[in-house]
Amino acid sequence: MVALKVIPWGDVIEHAPKVLNAARKLMDRDKAVPVGSGPTPAALDQGDAPPSLGELKNRLIEARMLIEQQAATQEQMALTLAELAEQNARLVGAVDLLRQRTRVLMVAIAALAVGMVWLFVR
């Protein structure tokens, strides 16, 4: 019973939907990240002059912002995954403990049944 009391089941149950919602929001936000608004390579191939230094600077700034957004998203996803892994480990430990206790109870029930049969036969 001590091992079952160690696991904060209320917290696990309470936080499971929050973790799932956070994961869904991350996935939705990752899909909603806008693609750069600069000219496409096809537009550059149409005989336009090479982009100016200012345009290249703007594209570089946009690319850096996108990289930072993706890094932040990746970090949040890693944290969510770590939380899920921790909860999974706790659940596996609890299930293992319950399995062991079930075996002990089955042996105790079998011993009591044998004792009851012995008392009735006697």
mmCIF file of N, CA and C in Angstrom, residues 38-52 55-56 59:
data_model
loop_
_atom_site.group_PDB
_atom_site.id
_atom_site.type_symbol
_atom_site.label_atom_id
_atom_site.label_comp_id
_atom_site.label_asym_id
_atom_site.label_seq_id
_atom_site.Cartn_x
_atom_site.Cartn_y
_atom_site.Cartn_z
ATOM 1 N N GLY A 38 9.008 36.137 -48.170
ATOM 2 C CA GLY A 38 9.906 36.685 -49.179
ATOM 3 C C GLY A 38 9.602 36.101 -50.543
ATOM 4 N N PRO A 39 10.251 36.622 -51.551
ATOM 5 C CA PRO A 39 10.012 36.102 -52.894
ATOM 6 C C PRO A 39 10.476 34.654 -53.015
ATOM 7 N N THR A 40 9.748 33.924 -53.817
ATOM 8 C CA THR A 40 10.073 32.521 -54.010
ATOM 9 C C THR A 40 11.224 32.388 -54.998
ATOM 10 N N PRO A 41 11.908 31.249 -55.000
ATOM 11 C CA PRO A 41 12.976 31.059 -55.982
ATOM 12 C C PRO A 41 12.475 31.160 -57.414
ATOM 13 N N ALA A 42 11.215 30.793 -57.646
ATOM 14 C CA ALA A 42 10.669 30.897 -59.002
ATOM 15 C C ALA A 42 10.600 32.359 -59.439
ATOM 16 N N ALA A 43 10.276 33.237 -58.495
ATOM 17 C CA ALA A 43 10.203 34.660 -58.836
ATOM 18 C C ALA A 43 11.588 35.208 -59.138
ATOM 19 N N LEU A 44 12.597 34.690 -58.490
ATOM 20 C CA LEU A 44 13.954 35.148 -58.745
ATOM 21 C C LEU A 44 14.474 34.649 -60.088
ATOM 22 N N ASP A 45 13.990 33.519 -60.536
ATOM 23 C CA ASP A 45 14.452 32.935 -61.787
ATOM 24 C C ASP A 45 13.814 33.601 -63.009
ATOM 25 N N GLN A 46 12.887 34.500 -62.826
ATOM 26 C CA GLN A 46 12.183 35.105 -63.947
ATOM 27 C C GLN A 46 12.931 36.291 -64.533
ATOM 28 N N GLY A 47 14.215 36.378 -64.307
ATOM 29 C CA GLY A 47 14.994 37.449 -64.911
ATOM 30 C C GLY A 47 15.077 38.683 -64.034
ATOM 31 N N ASP A 48 14.562 38.633 -62.815
ATOM 32 C CA ASP A 48 14.669 39.781 -61.918
ATOM 33 C C ASP A 48 16.133 39.973 -61.531
ATOM 34 N N ALA A 49 16.425 41.177 -61.129
ATOM 35 C CA ALA A 49 17.786 41.482 -60.670
ATOM 36 C C ALA A 49 18.031 40.756 -59.355
ATOM 37 N N PRO A 50 19.273 40.477 -59.045
ATOM 38 C CA PRO A 50 19.573 39.822 -57.771
ATOM 39 C C PRO A 50 19.038 40.661 -56.612
ATOM 40 N N PRO A 51 18.668 40.019 -55.520
ATOM 41 C CA PRO A 51 18.110 40.768 -54.392
ATOM 42 C C PRO A 51 19.149 41.712 -53.796
ATOM 43 N N SER A 52 18.653 42.793 -53.285
ATOM 44 C CA SER A 52 19.550 43.779 -52.693
ATOM 45 C C SER A 52 20.026 43.281 -51.327
ATOM 46 N N GLU A 55 17.209 43.279 -48.786
ATOM 47 C CA GLU A 55 16.298 42.137 -48.921
ATOM 48 C C GLU A 55 16.924 40.885 -48.341
ATOM 49 N N LEU A 56 18.198 40.681 -48.625
ATOM 50 C CA LEU A 56 18.877 39.507 -48.075
ATOM 51 C C LEU A 56 18.919 39.543 -46.546
ATOM 52 N N ARG A 59 15.487 38.606 -45.260
ATOM 53 C CA ARG A 59 15.293 37.152 -45.370
ATOM 54 C C ARG A 59 16.062 36.424 -44.273
#
